[in-house]
JSON list of C-alpha atoms in Angstrom, two decimals:
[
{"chain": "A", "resi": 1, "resn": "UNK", "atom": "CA", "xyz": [0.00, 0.00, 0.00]},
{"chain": "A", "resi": 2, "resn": "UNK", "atom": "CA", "xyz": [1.04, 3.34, -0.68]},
{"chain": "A", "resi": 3, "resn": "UNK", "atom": "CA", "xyz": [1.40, 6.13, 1.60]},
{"chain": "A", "resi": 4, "resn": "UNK", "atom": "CA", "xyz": [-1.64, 7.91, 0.03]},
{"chain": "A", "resi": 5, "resn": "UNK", "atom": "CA", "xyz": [-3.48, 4.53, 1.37]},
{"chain": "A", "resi": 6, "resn": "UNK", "atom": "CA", "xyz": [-6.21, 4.36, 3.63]},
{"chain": "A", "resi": 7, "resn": "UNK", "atom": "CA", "xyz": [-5.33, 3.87, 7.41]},
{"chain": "A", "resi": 8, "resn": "UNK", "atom": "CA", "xyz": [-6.00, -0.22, 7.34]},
{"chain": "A", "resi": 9, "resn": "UNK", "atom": "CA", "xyz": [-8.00, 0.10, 10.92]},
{"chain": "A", "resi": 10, "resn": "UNK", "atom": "CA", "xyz": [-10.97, 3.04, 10.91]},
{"chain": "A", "resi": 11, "resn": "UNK", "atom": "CA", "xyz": [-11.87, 4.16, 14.00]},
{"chain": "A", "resi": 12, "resn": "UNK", "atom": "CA", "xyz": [-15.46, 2.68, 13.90]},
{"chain": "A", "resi": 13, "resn": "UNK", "atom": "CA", "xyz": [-16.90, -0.83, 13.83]},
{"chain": "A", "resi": 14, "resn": "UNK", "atom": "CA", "xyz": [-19.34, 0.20, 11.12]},
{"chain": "A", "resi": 15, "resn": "UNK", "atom": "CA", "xyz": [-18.66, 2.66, 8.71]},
{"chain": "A", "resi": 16, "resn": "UNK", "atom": "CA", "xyz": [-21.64, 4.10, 6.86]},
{"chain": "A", "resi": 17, "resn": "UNK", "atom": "CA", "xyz": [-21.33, 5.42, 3.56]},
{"chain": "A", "resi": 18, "resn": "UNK", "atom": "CA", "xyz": [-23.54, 8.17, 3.86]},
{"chain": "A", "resi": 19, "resn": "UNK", "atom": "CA", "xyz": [-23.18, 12.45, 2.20]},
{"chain": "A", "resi": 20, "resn": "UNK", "atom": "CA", "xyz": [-20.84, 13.81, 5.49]},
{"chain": "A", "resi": 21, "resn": "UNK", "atom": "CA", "xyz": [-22.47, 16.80, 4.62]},
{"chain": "A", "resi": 22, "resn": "UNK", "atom": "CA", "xyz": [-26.05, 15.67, 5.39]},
{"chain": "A", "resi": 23, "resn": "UNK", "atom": "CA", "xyz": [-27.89, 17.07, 8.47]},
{"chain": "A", "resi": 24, "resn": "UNK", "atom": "CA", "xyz": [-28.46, 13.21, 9.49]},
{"chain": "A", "resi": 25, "resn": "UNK", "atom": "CA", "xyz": [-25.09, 11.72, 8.77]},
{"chain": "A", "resi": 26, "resn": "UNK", "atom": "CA", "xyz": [-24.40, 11.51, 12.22]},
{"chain": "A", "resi": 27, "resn": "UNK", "atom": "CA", "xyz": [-27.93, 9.90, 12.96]},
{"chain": "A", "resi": 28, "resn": "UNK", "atom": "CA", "xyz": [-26.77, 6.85, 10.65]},
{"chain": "A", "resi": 29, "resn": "UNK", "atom": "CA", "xyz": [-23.31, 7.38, 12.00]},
{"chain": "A", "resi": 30, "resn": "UNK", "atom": "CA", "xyz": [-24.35, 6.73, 15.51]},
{"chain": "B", "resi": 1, "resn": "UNK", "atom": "CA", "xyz": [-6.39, 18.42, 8.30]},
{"chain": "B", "resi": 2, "resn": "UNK", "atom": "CA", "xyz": [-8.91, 18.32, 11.51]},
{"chain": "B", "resi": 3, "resn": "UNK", "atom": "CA", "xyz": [-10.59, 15.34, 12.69]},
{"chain": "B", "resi": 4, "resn": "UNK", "atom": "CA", "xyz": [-13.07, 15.60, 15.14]},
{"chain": "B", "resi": 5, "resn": "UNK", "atom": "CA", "xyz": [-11.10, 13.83, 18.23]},
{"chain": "B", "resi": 6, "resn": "UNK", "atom": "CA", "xyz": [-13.21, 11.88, 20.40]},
{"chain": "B", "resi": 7, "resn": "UNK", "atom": "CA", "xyz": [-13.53, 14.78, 23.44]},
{"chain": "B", "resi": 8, "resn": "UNK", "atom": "CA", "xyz": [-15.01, 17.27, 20.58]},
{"chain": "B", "resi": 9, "resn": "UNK", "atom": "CA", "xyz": [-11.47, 19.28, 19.58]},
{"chain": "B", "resi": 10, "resn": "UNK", "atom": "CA", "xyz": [-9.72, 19.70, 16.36]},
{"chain": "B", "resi": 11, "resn": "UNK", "atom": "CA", "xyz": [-7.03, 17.87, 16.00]},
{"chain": "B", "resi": 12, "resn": "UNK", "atom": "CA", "xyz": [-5.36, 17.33, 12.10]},
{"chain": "B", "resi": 13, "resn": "UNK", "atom": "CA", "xyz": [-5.93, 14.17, 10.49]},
{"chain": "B", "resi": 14, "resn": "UNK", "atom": "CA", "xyz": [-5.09, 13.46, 6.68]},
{"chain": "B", "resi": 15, "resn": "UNK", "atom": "CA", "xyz": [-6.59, 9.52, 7.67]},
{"chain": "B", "resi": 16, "resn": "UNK", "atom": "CA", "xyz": [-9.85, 10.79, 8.07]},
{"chain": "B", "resi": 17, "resn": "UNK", "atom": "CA", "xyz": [-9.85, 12.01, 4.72]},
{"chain": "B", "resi": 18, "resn": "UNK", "atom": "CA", "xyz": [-8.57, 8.92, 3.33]},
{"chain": "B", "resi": 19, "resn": "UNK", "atom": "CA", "xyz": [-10.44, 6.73, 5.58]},
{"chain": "B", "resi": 20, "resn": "UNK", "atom": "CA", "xyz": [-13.25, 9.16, 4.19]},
{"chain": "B", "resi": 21, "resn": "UNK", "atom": "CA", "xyz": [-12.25, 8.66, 0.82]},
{"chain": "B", "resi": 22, "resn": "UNK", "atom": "CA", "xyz": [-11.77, 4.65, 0.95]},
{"chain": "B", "resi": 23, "resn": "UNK", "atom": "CA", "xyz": [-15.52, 4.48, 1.76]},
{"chain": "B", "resi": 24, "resn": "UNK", "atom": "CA", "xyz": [-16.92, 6.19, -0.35]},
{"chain": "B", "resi": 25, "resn": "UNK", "atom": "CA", "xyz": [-14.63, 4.55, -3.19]},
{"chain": "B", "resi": 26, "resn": "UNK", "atom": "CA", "xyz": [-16.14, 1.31, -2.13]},
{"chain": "B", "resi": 27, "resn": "UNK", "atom": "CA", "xyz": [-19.72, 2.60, -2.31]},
{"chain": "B", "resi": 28, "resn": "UNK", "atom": "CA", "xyz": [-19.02, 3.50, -5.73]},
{"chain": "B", "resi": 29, "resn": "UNK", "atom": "CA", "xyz": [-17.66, 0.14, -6.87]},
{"chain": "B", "resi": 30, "resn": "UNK", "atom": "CA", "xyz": [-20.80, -2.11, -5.57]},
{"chain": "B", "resi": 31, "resn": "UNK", "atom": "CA", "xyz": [-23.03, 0.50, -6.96]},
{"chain": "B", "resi": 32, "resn": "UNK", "atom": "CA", "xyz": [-21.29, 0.50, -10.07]},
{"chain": "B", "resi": 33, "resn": "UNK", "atom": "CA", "xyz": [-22.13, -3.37, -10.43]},
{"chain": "B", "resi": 34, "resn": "UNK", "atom": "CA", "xyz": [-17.88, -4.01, -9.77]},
{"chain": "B", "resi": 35, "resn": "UNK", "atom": "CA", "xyz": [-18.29, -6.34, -6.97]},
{"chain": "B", "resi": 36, "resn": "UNK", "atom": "CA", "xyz": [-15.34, -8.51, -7.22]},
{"chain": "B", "resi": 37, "resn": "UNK", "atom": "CA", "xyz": [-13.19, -4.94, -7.29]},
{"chain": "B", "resi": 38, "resn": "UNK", "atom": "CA", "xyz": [-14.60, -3.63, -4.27]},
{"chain": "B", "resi": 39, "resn": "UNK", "atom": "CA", "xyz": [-14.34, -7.19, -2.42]},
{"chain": "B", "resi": 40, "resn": "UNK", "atom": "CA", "xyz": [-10.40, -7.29, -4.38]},
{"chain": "B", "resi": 41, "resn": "UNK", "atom": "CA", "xyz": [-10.25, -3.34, -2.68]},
{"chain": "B", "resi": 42, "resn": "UNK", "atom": "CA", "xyz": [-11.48, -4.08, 1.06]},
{"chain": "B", "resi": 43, "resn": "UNK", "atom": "CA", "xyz": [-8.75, -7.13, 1.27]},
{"chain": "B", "resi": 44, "resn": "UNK", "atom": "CA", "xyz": [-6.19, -5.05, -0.35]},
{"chain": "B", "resi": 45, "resn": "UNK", "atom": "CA", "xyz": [-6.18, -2.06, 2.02]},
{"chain": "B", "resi": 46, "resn": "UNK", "atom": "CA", "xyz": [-7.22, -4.96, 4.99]},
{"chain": "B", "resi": 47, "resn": "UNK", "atom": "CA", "xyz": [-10.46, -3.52, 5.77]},
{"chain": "B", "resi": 48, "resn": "UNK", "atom": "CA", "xyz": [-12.39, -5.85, 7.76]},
{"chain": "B", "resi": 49, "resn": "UNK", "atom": "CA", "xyz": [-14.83, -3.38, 9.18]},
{"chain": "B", "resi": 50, "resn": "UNK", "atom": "CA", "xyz": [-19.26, -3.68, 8.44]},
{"chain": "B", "resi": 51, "resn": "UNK", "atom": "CA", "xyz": [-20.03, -1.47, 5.57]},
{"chain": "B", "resi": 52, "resn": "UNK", "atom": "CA", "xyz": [-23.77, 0.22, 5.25]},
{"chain": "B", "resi": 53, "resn": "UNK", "atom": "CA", "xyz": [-24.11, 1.64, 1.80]},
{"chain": "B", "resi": 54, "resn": "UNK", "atom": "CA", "xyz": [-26.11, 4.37, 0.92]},
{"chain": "B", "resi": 55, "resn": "UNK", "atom": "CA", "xyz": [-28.83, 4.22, -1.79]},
{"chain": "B", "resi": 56, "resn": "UNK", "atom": "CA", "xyz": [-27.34, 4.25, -5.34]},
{"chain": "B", "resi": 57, "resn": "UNK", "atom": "CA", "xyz": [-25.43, 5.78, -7.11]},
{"chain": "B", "resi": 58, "resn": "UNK", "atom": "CA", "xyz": [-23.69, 6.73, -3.93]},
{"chain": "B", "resi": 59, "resn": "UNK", "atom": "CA", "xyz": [-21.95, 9.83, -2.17]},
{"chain": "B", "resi": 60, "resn": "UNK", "atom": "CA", "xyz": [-18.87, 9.88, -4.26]},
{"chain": "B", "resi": 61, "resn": "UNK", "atom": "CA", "xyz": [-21.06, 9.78, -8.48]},
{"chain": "B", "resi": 62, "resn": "UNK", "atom": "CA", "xyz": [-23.30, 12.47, -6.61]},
{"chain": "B", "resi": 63, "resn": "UNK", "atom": "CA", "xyz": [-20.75, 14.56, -5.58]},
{"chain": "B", "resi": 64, "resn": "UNK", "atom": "CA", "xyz": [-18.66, 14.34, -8.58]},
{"chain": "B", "resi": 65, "resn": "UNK", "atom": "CA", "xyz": [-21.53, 14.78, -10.61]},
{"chain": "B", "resi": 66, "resn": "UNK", "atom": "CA", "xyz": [-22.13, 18.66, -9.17]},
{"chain": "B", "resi": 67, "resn": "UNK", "atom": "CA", "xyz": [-19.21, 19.03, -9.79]},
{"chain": "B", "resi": 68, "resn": "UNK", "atom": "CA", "xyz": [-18.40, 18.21, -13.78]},
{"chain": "B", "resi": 69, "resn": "UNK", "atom": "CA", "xyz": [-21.87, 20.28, -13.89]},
{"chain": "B", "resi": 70, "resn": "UNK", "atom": "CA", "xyz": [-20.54, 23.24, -12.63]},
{"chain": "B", "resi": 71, "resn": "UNK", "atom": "CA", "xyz": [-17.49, 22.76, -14.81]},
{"chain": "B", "resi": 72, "resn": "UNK", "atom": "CA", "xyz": [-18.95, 22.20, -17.67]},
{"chain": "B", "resi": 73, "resn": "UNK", "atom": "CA", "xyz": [-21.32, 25.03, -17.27]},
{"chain": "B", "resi": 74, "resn": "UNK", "atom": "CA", "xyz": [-18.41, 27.70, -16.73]},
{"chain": "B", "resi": 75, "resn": "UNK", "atom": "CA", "xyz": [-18.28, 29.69, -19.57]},
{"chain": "B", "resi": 76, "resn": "UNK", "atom": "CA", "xyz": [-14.27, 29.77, -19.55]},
{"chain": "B", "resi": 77, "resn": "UNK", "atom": "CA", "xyz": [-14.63, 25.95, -19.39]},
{"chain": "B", "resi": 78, "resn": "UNK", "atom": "CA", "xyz": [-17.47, 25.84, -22.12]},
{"chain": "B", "resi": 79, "resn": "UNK", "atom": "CA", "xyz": [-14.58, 28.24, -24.57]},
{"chain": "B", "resi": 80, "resn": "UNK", "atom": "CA", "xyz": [-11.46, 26.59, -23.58]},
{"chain": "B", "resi": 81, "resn": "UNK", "atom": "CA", "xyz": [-12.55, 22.95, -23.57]},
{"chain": "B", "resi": 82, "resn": "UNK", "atom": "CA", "xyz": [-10.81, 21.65, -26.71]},
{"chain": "B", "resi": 83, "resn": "UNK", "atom": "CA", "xyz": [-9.79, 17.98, -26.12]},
{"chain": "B", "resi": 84, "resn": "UNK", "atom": "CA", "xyz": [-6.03, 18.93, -25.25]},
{"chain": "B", "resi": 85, "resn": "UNK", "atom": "CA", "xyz": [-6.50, 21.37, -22.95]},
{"chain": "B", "resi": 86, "resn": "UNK", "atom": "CA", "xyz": [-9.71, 19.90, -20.58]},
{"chain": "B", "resi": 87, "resn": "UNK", "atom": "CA", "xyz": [-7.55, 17.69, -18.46]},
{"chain": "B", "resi": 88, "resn": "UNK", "atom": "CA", "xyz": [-5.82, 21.01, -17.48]},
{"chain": "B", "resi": 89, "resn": "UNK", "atom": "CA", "xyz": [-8.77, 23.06, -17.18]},
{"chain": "B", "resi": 90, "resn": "UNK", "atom": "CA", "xyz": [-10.30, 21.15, -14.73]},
{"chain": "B", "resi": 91, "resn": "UNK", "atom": "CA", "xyz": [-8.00, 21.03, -11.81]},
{"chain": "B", "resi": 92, "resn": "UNK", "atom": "CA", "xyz": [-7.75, 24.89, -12.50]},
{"chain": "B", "resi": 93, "resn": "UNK", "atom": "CA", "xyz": [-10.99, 25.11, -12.24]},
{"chain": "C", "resi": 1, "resn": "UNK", "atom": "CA", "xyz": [-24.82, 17.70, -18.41]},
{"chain": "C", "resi": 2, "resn": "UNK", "atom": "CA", "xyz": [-22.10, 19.13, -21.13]},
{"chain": "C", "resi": 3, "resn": "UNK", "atom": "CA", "xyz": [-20.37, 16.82, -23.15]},
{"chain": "C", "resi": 4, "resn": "UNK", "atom": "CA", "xyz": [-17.88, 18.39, -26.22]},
{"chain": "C", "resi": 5, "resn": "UNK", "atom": "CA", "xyz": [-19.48, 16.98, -28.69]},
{"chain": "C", "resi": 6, "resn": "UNK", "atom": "CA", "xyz": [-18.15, 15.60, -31.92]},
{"chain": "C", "resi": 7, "resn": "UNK", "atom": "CA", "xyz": [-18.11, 18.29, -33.75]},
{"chain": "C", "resi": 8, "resn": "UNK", "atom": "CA", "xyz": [-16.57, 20.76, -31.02]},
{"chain": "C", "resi": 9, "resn": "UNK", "atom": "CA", "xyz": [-19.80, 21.74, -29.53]},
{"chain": "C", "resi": 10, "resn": "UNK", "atom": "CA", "xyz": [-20.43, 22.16, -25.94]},
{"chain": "C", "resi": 11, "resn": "UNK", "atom": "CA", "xyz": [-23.22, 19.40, -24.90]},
{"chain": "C", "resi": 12, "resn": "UNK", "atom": "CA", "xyz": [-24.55, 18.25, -22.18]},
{"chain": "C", "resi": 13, "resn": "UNK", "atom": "CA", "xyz": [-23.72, 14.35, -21.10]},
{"chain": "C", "resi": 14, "resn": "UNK", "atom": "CA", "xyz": [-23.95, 12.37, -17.63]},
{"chain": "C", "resi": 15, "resn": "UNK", "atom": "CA", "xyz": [-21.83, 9.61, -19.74]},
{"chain": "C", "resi": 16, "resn": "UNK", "atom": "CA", "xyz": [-18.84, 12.42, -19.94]},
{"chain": "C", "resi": 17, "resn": "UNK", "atom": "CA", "xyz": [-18.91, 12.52, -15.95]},
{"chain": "C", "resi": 18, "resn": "UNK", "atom": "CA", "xyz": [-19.29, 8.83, -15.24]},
{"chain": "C", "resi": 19, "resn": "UNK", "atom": "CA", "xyz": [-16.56, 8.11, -17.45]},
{"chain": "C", "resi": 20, "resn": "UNK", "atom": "CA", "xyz": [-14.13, 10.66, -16.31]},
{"chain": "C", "resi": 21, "resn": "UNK", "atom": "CA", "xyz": [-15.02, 9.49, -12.74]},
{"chain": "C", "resi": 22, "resn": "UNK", "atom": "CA", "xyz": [-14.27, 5.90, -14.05]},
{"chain": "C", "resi": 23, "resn": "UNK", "atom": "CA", "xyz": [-11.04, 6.77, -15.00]},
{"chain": "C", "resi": 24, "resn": "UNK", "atom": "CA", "xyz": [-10.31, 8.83, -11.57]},
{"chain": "C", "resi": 25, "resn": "UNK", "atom": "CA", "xyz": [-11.32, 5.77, -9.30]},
{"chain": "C", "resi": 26, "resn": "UNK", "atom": "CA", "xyz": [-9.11, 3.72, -11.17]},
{"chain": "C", "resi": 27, "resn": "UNK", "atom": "CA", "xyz": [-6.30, 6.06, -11.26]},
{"chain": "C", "resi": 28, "resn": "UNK", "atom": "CA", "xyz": [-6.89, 6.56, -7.02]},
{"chain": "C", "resi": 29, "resn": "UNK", "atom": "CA", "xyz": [-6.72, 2.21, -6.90]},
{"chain": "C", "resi": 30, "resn": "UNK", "atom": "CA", "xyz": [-3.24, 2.24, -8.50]},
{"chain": "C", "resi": 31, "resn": "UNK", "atom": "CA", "xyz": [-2.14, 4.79, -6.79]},
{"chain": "C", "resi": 32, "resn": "UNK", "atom": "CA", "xyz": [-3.19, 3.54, -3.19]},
{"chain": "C", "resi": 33, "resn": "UNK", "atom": "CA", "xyz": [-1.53, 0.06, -4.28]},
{"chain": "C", "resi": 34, "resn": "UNK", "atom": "CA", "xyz": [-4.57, -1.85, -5.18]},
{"chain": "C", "resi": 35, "resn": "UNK", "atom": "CA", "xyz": [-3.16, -2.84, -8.25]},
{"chain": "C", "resi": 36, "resn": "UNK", "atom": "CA", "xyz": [-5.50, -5.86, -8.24]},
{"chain": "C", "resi": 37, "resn": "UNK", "atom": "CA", "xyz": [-9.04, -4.00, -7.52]},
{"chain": "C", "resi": 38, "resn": "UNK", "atom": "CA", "xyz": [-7.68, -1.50, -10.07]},
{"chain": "C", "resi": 39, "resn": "UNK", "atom": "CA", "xyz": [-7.28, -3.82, -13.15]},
{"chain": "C", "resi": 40, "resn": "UNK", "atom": "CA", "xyz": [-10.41, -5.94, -11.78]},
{"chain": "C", "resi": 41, "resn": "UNK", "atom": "CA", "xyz": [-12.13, -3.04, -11.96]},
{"chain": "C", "resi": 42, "resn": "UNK", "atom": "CA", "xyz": [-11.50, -1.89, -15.59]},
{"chain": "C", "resi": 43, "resn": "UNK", "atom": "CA", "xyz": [-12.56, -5.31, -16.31]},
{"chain": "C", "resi": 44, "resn": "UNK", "atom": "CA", "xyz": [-15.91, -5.59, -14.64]},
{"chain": "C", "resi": 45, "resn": "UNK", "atom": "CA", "xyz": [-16.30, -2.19, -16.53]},
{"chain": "C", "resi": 46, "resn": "UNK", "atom": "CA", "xyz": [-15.55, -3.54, -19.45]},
{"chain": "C", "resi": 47, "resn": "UNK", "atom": "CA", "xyz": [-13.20, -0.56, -20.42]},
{"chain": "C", "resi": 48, "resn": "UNK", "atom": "CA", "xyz": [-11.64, -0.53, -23.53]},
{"chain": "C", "resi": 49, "resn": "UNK", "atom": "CA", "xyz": [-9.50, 3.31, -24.06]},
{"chain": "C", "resi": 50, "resn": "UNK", "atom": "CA", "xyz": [-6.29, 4.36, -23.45]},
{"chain": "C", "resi": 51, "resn": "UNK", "atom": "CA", "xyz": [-5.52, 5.84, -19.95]},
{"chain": "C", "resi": 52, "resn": "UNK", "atom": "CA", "xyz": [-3.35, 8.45, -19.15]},
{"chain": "C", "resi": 53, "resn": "UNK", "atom": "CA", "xyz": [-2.61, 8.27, -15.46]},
{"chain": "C", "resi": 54, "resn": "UNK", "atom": "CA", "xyz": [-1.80, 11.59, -13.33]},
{"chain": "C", "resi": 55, "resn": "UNK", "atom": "CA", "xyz": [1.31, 11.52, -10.72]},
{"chain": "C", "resi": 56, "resn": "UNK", "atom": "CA", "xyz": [0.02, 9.77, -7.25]},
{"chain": "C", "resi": 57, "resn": "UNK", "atom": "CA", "xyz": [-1.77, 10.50, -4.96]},
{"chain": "C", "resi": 58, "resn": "UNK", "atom": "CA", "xyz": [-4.27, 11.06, -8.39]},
{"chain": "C", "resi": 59, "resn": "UNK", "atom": "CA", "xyz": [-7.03, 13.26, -9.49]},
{"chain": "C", "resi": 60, "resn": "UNK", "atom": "CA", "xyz": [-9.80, 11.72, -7.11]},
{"chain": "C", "resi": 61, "resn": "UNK", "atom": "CA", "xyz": [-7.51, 11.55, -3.58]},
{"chain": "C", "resi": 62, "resn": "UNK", "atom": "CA", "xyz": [-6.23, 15.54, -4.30]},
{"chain": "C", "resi": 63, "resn": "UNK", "atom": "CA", "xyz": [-9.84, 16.71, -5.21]},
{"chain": "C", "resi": 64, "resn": "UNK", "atom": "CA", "xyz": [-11.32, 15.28, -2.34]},
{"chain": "C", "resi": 65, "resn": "UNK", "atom": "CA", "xyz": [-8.79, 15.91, 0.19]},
{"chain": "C", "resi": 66, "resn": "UNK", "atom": "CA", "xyz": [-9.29, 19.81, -0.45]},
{"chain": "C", "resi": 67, "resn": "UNK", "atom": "CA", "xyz": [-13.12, 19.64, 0.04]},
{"chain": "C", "resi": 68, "resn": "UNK", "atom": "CA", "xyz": [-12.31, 17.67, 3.30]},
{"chain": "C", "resi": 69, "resn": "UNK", "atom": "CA", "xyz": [-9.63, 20.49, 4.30]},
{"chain": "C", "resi": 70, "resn": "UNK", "atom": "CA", "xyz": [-11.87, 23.42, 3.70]},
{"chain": "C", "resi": 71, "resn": "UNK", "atom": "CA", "xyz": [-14.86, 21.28, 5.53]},
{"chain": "C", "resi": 72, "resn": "UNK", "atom": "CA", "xyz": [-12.42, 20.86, 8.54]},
{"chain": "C", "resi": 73, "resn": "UNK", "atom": "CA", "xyz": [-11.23, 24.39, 8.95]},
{"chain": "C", "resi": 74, "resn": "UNK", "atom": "CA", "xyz": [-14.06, 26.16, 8.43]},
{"chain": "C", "resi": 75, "resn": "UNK", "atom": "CA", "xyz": [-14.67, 27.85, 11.67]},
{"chain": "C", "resi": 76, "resn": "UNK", "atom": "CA", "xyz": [-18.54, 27.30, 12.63]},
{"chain": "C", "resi": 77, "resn": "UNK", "atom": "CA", "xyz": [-17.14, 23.90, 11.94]},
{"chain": "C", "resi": 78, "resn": "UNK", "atom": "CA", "xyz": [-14.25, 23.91, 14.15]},
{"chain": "C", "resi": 79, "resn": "UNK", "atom": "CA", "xyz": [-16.39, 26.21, 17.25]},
{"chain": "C", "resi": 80, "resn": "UNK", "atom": "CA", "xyz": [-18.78, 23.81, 16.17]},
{"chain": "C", "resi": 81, "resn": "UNK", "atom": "CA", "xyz": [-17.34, 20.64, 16.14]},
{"chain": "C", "resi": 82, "resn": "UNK", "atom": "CA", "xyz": [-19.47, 18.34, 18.41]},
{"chain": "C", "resi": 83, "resn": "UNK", "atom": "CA", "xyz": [-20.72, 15.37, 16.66]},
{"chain": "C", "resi": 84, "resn": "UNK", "atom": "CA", "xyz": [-24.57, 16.56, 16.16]},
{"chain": "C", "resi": 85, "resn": "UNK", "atom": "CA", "xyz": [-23.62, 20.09, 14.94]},
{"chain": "C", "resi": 86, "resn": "UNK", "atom": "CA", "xyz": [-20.36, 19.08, 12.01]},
{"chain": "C", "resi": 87, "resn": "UNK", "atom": "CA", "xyz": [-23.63, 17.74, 9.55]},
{"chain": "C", "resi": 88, "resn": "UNK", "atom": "CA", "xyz": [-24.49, 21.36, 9.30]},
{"chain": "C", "resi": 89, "resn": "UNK", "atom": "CA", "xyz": [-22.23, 23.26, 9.42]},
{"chain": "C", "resi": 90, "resn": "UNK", "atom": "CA", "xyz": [-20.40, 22.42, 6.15]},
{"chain": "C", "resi": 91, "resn": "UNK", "atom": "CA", "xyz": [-23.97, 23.82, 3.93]},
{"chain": "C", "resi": 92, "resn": "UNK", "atom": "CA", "xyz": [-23.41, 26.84, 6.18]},
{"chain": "C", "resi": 93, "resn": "UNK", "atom": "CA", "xyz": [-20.23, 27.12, 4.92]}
]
């Protein structure tokens, strides 16, 4: 992997692939 | 580049973008009817997490899509966009 | 949506953005060493032109990352910063 790679362990359990910019992201992110 | 640490401050963080950026990538593959690449993609960069997709075409076509709109609609893009020069024009845009 | 038509016209075309965003995602797989995903990809895809790739980190990963940046240090983002109130504040912004 490259060092422009993603970091190989997010943070969260789930990861939802929701607009980050949406006012409910962080309902579906939660 | 700020993350949102865990007791609410701003702390930099290029991995959330990539992290970010990763996901959304995936999305994009399933939705695009690439399966085997976004399984092949996952295992590559060892992601082994549970991944809830939004509704097609996904975050990333959406996104992209405003913004090849908005390019295309720019009337310096619209005069300058001969074949040779629109792979410039766009990242000056 | 715009597409430059064939004979040098500005048109509109969804198929122009797809396929340049095609072309990005694979360009962001080589780049992030997912050499497999990336040819798997063009294969599920069933592409067929030449590709010109851009120096890494590609297109897709720069693009992004500077909508992420200006997200992150926007200041009602940063003040704001608890989990409930980042959603909004980037529109805002």
């Amino acid at each position: 992997l490259s060092e422009y790679a993603p970091p190989p362990n997010p943070n969260s359990d789930h990861l939802v692939a929701a607009n980050p910019f949406d006012d409910n992201y962080n309902a579906l992110s939660y | 580049m700020y993350a949102k640490g865990s007791k609410g401050s701003a702390v930099p963080s290029d991995s959330q973008a990539r992290e970010k950026l990763a996901l959304y990538v995936y999305e994009y593959l399933l939705h695009m009817g690439a399966q085997k690449s976004a399984q092949t993609f996952l295992s590559e960069i060892r992601w082994e997490k549970n991944i809830m997709l939004g509704e097609p075409p996904g975050f990333l076509h959406s996104w992209w899509c405003v913004f090849w709109d908005l390019y295309c609609m720019a009337p310096d893009c619209r005069e300058a966009c001969a074949p040779s020069s629109e792979p410039k024009a766009f990242p000056d845009f």
